CSV table of C-alpha atoms in Angstrom, one decimal:
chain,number,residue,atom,x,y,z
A,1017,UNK,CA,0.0,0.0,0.0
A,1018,UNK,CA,1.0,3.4,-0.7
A,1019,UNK,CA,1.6,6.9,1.5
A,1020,UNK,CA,-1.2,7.7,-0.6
A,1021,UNK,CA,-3.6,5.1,0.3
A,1022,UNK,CA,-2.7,4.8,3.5
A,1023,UNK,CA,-4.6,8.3,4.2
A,1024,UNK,CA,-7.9,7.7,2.9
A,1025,UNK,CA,-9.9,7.8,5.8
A,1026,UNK,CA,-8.5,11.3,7.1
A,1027,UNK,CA,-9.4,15.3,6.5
A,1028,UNK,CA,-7.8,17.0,3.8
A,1029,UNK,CA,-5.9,19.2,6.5
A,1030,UNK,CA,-4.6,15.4,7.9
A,1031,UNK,CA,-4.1,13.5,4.5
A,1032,UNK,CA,-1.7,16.6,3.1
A,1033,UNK,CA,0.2,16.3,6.6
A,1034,UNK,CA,0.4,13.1,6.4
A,1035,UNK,CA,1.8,12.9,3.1
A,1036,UNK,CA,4.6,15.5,3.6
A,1037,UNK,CA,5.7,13.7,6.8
A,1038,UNK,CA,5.9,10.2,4.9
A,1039,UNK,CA,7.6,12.0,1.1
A,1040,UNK,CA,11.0,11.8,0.5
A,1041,UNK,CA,12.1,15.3,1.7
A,1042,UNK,CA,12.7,17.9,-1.7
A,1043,UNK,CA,10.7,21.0,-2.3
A,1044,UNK,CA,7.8,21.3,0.0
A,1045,UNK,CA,5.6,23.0,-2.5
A,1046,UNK,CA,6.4,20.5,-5.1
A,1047,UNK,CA,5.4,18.1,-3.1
A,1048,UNK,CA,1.9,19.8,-2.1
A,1049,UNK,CA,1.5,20.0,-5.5
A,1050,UNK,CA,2.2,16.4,-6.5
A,1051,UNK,CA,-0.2,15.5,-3.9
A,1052,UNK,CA,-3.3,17.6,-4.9
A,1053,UNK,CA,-2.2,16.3,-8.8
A,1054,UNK,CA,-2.3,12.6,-7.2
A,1055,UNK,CA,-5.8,13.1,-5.1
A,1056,UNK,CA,-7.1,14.6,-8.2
A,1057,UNK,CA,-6.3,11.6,-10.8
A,1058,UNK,CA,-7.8,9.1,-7.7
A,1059,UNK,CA,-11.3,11.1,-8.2
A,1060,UNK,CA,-11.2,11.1,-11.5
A,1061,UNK,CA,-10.7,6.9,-11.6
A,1062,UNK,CA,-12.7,6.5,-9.0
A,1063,UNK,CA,-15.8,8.5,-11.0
A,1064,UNK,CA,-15.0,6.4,-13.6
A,1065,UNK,CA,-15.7,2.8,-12.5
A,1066,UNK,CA,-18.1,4.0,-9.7
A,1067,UNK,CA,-16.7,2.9,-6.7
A,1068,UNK,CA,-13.7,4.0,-4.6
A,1069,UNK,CA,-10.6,1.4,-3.4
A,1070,UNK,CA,-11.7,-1.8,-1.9
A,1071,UNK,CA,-15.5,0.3,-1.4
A,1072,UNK,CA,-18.3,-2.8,-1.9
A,1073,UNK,CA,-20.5,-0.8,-4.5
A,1074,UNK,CA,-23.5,-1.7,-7.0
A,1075,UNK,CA,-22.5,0.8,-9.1
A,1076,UNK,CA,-19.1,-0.5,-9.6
A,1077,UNK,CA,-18.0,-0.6,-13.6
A,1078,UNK,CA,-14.6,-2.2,-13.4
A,1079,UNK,CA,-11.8,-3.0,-11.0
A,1080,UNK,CA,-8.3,-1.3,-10.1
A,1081,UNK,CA,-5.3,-3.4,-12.1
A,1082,UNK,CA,-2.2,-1.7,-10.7
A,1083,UNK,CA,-0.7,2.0,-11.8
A,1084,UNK,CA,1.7,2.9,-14.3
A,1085,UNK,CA,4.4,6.0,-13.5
A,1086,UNK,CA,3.9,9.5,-15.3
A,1087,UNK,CA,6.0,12.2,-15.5
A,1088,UNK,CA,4.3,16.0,-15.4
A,1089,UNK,CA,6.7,18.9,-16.0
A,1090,UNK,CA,5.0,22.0,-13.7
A,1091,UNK,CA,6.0,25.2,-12.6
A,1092,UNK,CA,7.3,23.8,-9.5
A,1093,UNK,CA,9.4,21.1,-11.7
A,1094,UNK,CA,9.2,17.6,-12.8
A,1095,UNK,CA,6.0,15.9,-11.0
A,1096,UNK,CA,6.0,11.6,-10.9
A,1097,UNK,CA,2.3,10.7,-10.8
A,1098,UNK,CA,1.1,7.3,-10.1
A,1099,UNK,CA,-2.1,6.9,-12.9
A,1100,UNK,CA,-4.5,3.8,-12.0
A,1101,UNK,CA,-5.3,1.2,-14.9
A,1102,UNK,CA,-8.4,-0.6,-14.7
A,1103,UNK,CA,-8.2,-4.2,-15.9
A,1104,UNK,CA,-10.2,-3.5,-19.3
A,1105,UNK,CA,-7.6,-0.5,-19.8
A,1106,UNK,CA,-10.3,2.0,-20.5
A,1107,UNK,CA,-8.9,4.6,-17.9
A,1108,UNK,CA,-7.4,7.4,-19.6
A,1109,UNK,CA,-7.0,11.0,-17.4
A,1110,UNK,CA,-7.5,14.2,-18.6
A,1111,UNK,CA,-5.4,15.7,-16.3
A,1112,UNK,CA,-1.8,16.0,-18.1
A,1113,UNK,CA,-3.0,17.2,-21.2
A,1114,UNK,CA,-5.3,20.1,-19.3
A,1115,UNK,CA,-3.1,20.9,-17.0
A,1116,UNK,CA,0.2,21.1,-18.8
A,1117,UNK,CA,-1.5,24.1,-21.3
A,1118,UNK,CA,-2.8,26.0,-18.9
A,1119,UNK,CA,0.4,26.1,-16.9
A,1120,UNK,CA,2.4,26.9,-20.0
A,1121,UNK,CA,0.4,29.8,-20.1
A,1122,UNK,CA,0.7,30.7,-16.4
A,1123,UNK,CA,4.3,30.5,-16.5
A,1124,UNK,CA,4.3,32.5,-19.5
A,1125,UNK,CA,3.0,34.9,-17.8
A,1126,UNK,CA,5.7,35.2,-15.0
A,1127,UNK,CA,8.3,35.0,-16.8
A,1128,UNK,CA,7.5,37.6,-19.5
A,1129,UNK,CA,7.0,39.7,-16.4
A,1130,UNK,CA,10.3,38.8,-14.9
A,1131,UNK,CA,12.0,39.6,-18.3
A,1132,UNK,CA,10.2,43.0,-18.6
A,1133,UNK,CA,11.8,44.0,-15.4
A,1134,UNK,CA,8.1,45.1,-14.0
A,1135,UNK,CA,7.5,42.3,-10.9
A,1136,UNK,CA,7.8,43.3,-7.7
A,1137,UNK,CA,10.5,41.9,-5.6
A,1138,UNK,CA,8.2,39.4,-4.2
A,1139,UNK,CA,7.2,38.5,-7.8
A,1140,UNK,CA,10.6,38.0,-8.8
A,1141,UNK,CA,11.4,35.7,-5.6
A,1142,UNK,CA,8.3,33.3,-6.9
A,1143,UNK,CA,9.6,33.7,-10.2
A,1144,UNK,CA,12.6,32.9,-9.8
A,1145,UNK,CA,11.2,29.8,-7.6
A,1146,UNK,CA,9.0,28.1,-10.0
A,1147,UNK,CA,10.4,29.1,-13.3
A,1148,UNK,CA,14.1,29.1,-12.4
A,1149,UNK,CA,16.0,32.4,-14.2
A,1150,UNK,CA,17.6,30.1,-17.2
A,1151,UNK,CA,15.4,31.4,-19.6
A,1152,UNK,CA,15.9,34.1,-22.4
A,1153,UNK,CA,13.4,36.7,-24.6
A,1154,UNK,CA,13.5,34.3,-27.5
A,1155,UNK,CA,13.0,30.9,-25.4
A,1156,UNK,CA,9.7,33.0,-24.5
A,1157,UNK,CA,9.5,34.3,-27.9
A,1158,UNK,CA,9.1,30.8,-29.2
A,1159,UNK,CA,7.0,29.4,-26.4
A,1160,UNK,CA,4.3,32.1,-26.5
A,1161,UNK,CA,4.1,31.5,-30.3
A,1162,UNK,CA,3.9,27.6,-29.8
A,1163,UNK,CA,0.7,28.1,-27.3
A,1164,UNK,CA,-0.4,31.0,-29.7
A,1165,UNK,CA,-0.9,28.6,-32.3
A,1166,UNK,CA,-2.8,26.1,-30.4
A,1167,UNK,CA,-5.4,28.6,-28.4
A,1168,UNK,CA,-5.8,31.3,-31.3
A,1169,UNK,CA,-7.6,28.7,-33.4
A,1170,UNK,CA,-9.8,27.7,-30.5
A,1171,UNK,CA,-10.7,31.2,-29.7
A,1172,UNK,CA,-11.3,31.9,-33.5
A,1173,UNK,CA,-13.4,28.7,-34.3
A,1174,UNK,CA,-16.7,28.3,-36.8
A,1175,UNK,CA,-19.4,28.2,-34.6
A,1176,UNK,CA,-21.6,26.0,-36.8
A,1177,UNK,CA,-24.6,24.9,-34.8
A,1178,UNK,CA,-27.4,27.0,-32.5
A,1179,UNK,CA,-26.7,28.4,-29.4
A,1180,UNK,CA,-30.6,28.6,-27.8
A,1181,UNK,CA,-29.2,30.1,-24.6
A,1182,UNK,CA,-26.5,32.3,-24.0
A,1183,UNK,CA,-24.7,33.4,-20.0
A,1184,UNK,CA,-22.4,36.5,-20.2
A,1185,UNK,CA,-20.5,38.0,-17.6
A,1186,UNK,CA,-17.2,39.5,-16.9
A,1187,UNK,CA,-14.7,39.8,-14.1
A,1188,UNK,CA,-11.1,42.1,-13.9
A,1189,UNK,CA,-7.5,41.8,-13.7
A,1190,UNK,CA,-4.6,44.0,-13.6
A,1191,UNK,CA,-2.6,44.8,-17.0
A,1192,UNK,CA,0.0,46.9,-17.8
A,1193,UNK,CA,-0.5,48.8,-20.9
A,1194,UNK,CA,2.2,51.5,-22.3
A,1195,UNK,CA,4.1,51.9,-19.0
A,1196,UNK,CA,1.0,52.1,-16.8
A,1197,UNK,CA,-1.4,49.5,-15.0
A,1198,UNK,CA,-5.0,49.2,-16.0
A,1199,UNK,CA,-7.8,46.9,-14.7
A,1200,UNK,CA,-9.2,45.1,-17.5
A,1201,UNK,CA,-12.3,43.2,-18.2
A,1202,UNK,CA,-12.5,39.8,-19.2
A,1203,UNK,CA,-15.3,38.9,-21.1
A,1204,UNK,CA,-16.9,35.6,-21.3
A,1205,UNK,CA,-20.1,34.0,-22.9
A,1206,UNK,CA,-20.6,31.2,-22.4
A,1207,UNK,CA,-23.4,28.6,-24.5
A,1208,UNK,CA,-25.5,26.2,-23.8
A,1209,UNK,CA,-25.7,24.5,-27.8
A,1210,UNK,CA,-28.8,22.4,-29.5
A,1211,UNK,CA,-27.7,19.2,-27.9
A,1212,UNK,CA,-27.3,20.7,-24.5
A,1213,UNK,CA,-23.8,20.9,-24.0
A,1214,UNK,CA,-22.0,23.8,-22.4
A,1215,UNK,CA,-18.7,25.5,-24.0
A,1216,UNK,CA,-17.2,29.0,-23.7
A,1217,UNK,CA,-18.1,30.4,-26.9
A,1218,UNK,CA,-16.6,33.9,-26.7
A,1219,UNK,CA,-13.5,35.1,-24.3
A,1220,UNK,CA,-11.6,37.8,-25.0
A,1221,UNK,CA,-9.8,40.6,-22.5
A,1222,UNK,CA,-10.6,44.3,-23.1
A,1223,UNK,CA,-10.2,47.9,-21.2
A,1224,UNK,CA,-13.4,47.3,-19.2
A,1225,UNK,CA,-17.4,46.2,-20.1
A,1226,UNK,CA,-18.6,48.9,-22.3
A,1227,UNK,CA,-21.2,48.9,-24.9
A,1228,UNK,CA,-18.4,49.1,-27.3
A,1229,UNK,CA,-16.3,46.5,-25.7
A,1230,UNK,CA,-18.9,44.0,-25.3
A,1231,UNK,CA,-20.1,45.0,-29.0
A,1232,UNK,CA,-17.0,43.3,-30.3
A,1233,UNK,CA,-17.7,40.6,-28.5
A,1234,UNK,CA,-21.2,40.1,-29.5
A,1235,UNK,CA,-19.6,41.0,-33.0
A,1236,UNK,CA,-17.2,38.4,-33.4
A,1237,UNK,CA,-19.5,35.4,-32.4
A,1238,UNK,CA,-22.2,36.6,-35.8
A,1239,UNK,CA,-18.9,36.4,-38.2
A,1240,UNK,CA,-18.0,33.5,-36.6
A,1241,UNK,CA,-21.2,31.5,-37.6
A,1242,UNK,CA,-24.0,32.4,-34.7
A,1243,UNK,CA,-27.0,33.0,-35.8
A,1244,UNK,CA,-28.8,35.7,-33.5
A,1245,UNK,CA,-32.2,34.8,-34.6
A,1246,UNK,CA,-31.1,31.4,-32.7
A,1247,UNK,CA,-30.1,32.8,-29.7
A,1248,UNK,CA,-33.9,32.3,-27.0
A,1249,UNK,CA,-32.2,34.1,-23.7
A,1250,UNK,CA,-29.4,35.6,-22.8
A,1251,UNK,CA,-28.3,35.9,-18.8
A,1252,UNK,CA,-26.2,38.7,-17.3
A,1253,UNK,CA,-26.6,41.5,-15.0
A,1254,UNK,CA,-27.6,44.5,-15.8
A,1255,UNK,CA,-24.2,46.8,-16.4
A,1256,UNK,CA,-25.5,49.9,-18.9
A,1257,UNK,CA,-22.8,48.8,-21.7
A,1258,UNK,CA,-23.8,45.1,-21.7
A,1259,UNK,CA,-27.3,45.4,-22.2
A,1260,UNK,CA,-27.4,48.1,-24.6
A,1261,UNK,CA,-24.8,46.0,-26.8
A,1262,UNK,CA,-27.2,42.7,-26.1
A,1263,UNK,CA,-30.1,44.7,-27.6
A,1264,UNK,CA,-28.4,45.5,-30.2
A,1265,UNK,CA,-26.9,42.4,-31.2
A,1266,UNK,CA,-29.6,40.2,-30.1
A,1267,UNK,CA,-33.0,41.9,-30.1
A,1268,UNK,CA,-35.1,39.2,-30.1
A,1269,UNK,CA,-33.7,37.2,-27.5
A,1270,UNK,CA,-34.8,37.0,-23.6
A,1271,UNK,CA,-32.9,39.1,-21.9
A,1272,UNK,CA,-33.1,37.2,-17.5
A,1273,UNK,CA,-31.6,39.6,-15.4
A,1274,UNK,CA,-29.1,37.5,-13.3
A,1275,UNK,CA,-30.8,36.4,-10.0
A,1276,UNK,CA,-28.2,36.6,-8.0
A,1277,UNK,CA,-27.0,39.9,-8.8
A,1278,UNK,CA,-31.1,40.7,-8.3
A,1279,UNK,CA,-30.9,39.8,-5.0
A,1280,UNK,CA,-27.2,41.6,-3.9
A,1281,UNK,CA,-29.0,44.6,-5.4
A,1282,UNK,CA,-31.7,44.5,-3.6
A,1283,UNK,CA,-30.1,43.6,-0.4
A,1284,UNK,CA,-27.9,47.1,-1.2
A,1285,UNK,CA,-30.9,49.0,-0.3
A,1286,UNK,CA,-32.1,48.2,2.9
A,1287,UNK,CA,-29.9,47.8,6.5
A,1288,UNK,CA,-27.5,45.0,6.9
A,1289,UNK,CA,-29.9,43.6,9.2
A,1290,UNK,CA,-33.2,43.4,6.6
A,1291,UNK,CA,-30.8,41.7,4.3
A,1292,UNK,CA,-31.8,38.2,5.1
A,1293,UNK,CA,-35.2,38.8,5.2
A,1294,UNK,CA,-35.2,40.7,1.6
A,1295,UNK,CA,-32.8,37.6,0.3
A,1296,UNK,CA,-35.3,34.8,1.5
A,1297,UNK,CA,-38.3,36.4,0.3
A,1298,UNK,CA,-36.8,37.0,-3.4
A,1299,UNK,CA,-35.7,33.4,-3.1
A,1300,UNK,CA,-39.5,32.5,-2.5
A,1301,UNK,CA,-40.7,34.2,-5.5
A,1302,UNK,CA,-38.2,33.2,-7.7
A,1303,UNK,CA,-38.7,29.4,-6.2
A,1304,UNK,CA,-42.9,29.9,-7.8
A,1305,UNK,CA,-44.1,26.6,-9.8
A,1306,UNK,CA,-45.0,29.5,-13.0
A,1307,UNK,CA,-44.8,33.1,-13.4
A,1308,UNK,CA,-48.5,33.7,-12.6
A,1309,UNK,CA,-47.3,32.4,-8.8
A,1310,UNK,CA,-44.2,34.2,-8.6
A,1311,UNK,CA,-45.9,37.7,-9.7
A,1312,UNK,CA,-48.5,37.2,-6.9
A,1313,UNK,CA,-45.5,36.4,-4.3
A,1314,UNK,CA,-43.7,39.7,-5.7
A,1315,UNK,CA,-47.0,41.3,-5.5
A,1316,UNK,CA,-47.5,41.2,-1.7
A,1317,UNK,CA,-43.5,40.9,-1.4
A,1318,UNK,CA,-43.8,44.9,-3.1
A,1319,UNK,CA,-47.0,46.1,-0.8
A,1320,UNK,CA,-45.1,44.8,2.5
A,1321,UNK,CA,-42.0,46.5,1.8
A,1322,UNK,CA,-44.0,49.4,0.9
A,1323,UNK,CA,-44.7,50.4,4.4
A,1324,UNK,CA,-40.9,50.8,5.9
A,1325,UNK,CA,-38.5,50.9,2.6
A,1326,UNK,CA,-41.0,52.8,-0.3
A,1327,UNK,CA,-38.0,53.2,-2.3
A,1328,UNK,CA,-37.0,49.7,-2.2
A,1329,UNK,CA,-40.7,48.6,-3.3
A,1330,UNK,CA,-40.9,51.3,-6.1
A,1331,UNK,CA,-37.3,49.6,-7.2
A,1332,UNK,CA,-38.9,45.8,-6.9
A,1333,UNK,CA,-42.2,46.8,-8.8
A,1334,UNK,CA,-39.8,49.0,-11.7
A,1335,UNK,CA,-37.4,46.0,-12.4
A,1336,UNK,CA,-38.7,42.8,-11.1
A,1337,UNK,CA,-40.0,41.7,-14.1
A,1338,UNK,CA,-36.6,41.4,-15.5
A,1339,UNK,CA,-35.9,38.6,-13.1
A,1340,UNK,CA,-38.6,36.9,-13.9
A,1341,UNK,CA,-38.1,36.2,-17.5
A,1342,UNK,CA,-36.6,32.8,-17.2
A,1343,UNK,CA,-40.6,31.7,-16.7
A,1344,UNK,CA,-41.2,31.7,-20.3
A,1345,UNK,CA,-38.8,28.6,-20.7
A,1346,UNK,CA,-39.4,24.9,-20.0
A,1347,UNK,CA,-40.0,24.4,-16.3
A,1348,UNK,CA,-36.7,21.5,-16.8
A,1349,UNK,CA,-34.2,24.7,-18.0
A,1350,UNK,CA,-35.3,27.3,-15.4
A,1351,UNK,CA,-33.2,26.7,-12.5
A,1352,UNK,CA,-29.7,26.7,-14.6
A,1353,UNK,CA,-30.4,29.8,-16.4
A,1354,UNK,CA,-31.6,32.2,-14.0
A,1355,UNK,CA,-28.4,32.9,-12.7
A,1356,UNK,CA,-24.7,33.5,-14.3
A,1357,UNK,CA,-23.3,31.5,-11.2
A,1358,UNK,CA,-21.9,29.0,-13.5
A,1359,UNK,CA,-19.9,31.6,-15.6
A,1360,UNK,CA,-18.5,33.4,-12.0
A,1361,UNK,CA,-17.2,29.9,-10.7
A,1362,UNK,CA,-15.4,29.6,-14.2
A,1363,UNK,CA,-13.9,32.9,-13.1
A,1364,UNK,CA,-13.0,31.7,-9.5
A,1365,UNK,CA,-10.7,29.2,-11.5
A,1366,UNK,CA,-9.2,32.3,-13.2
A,1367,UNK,CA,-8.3,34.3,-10.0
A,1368,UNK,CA,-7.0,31.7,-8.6
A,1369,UNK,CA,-4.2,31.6,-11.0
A,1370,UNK,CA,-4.0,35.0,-12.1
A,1371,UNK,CA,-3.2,35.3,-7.9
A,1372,UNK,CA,-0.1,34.4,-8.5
A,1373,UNK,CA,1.2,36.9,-11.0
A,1374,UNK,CA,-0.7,39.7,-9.9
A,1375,UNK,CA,-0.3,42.0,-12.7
A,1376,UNK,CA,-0.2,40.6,-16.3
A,1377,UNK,CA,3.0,42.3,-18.3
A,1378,UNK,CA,0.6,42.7,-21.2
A,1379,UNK,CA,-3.1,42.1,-22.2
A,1380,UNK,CA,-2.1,39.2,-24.4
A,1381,UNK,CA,-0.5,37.4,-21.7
A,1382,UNK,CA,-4.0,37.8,-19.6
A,1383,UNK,CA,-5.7,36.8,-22.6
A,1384,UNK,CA,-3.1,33.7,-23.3
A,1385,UNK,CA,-4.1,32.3,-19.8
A,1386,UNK,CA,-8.3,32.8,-20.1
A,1387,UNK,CA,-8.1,31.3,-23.2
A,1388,UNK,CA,-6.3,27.9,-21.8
A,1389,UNK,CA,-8.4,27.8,-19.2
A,1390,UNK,CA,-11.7,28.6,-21.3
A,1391,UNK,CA,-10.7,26.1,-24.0
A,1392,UNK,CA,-10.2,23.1,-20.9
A,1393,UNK,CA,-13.3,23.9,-19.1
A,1394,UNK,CA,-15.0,23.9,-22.5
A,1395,UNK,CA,-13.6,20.6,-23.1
A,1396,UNK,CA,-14.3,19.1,-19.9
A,1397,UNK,CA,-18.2,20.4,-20.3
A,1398,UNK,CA,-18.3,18.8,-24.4
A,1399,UNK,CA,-17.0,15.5,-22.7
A,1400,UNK,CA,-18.9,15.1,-19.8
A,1401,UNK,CA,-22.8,15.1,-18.7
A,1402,UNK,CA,-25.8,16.5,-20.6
A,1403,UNK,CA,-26.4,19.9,-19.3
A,1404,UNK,CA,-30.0,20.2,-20.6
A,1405,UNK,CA,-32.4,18.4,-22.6
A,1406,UNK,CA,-33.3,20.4,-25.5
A,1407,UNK,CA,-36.0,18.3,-27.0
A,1408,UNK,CA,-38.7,20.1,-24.6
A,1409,UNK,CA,-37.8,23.3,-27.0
A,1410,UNK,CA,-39.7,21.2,-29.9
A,1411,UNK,CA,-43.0,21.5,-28.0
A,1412,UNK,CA,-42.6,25.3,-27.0
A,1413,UNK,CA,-42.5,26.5,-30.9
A,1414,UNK,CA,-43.9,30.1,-29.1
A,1415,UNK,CA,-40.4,30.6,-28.2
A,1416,UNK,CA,-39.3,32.0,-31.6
A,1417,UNK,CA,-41.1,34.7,-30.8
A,1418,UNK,CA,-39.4,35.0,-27.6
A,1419,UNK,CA,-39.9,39.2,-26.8
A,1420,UNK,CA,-43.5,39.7,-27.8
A,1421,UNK,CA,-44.1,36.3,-25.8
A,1422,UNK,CA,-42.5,36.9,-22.5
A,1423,UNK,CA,-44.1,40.8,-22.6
A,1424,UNK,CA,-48.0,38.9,-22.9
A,1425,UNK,CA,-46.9,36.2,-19.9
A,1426,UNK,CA,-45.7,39.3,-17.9
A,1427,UNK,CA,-48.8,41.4,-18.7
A,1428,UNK,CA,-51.3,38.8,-17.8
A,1429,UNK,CA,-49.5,37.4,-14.9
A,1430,UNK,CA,-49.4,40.8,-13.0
A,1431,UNK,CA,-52.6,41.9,-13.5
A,1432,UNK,CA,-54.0,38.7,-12.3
């Protein structure tokens, strides 16, 4: 039995702890990392045939047959992983192949920034740390253009099938531009296509979220092959720039005004202690079996407020309608597309590394990074499990009308 197995049973605080005590001395943060890469392959195999090591399971689709060694080259050095085979062979992980691009990009990024001279000295102590300082301008040179090549095409594909339902949202990140340091917006939308897959569609990393910016966005997915008219709802929050570039590009889609962000917004304009109350209420209506429900719970929801927060009710009976759009779809699609939650933990993943270099040395090293990590998540989604099931769109043929029908449902279900 392994160090590795021998900690099954414990926290993750205890398994890590036990792992560093039992390794072979070296680098302690290679060897964090080799652990997390080691846990990560186990959950992956064990997903696969259903049943963890020597777990009694009805579920289970095969049976461990030893582990073959695997070298994978990281920012913290050269990695040995132990991969599981399965006795049919089948088991193949997806782990060195995703995570070797996205950490070509990452280191990239650091060392482009130690070479440009602009990293602090804790930057350059990191930097010199994971990447080592035997590198030169045209090692990068030729290293950025290898990954170029590989994510440009991605990020540039045909987009040759429908894309019924559309999430946008964007977060920031430091860039320096000509000498100074900006905070740039990147821009995601991501798809949910006709078979109900996910994939990040559109990525790209611009000076912030305006009407122009998102424009060229919205721009570059119609030359690439969407078709607008295909496009049912689109989910984001409601930034000025984004929705006036959404009508625009997309005028007869849905437009849901993110829940989420509905409910921090409305939580903005009461006292901290109301905020609770406000978020569990808006939960309730948005919870409603169909929209003629959920406009009578906003209906009293907007005459109870009325009496201590006026403003806050005028706001609710102004704008609620917009997060209630979502009710025009199949009862089966509402609760994953009333939100833009699964864009922002897409983003999460972003920070996370972008943490680490703090300031991109340029915008194309920022966008170089987003685009790995787009084009993995994207794969992972394409590979994996169903997201929706579309056929329920074939019996809702109203929805090609989508703006003139969610206006009539709205109508009729407030003044009922």
């Amino acid at each position: 039995m392994s160090q590795h197995d021998d900690t099954s049973g414990l926290s993750f605080r205890k398994q890590l702890k036990a792992y560093l005590e039992t390794s072979e001395g070296g680098d302690l943060l290679r060897n964090i990392v080799e652990w997390i890469l080691q846990e990560l392959i186990e959950l992956e195999f064990n997903d696969q045939i259903g049943a963890e090591r020597y777990e009694r399971s009805e579920d289970r689709q095969g049976y461990r047959n030893g582990f073959r060694e695997r070298d994978l080259f990281t920012r913290v050095g050269r990695i040995t992983l132990r991969v599981p085979r399965d006795r049919e062979g089948s088991f193949s992980t997806q782990l060195f192949e995703h995570y070797q691009r996205s950490e070509k990009a990452l280191v990239l990024a650091l060392q482009e920034s130690y070479l440009q001279g602009v990293s602090t000295r804790k930057m350059r102590r990191i930097t010199e740390k994971l990447c080592g300082v035997e590198f030169s301008k045209d090692q990068v040179s030729r290293m950025v253009q290898a990954l170029d090549e590989e994510l440009d095409p991605w990020r540039k594909r045909s987009l040759e099938q429908p894309y019924p339902y559309l999430m946008v949202d964007a977060r920031y990140e430091y860039v320096r531009e000509n000498g100074h340091v900006e905070s740039d917006g990147v821009l995601t939308v991501k798809g949910v296509n006709a078979p109900g897959y996910r994939e990040i569609i559109g990525i790209d990393a611009a000076p912030g979220e305006e009407e122009a910016t998102w424009g060229a966005v919205f721009e570059d997915l119609l030359e690439r092959g969407l078709d607008s008219r295909s496009v049912l709802l689109v989910v984001s929050d409601e930034h000025r720039g984004l929705k006036s570039a959404l009508r625009r590009y997309f005028p007869a889609a849905i437009w849901q005004r993110c829940q989420t962000h509905y409910q921090r917004n409305a939580g903005s304009k009461v006292p901290r202690r109301e905020r609770d109350q406000i978020h569990s209420q808006l939960r309730d209506v948005f919870d409603a079996p169909d929209l003629k429900q959920a406009w009578q719970r906003a209906n009293r929801l907007i005459e109870e407020w009325d009496v201590t927060y006026p403003d806050l009710s005028a706001w609710l009976e102004e704008t609620i309608a917009d997060a209630l759009a979502v009710f025009a779809l199949p009862a089966s699609h509402r609760k994953r597309l009333r939100t833009t939650n699964g864009v922002e933990r897409f983003h999460q993943e972003g920070r996370r590394r972008s943490r680490v270099i703090r300031i991109f040395p340029n915008r194309a090293s920022c966008l170089r990074l987003v685009t790995a990590l787009a084009m993995e998540q994207s794969e992972d989604w394409l590979t994996g499990h169903r997201y929706l099931d579309m056929q329920v769109l074939e019996d809702m043929p109203e929805l090609t009308a989508a703006t003139t029908t969610i206006e009539v449902m709205t109508n009729e279900a407030a003044l009922a």
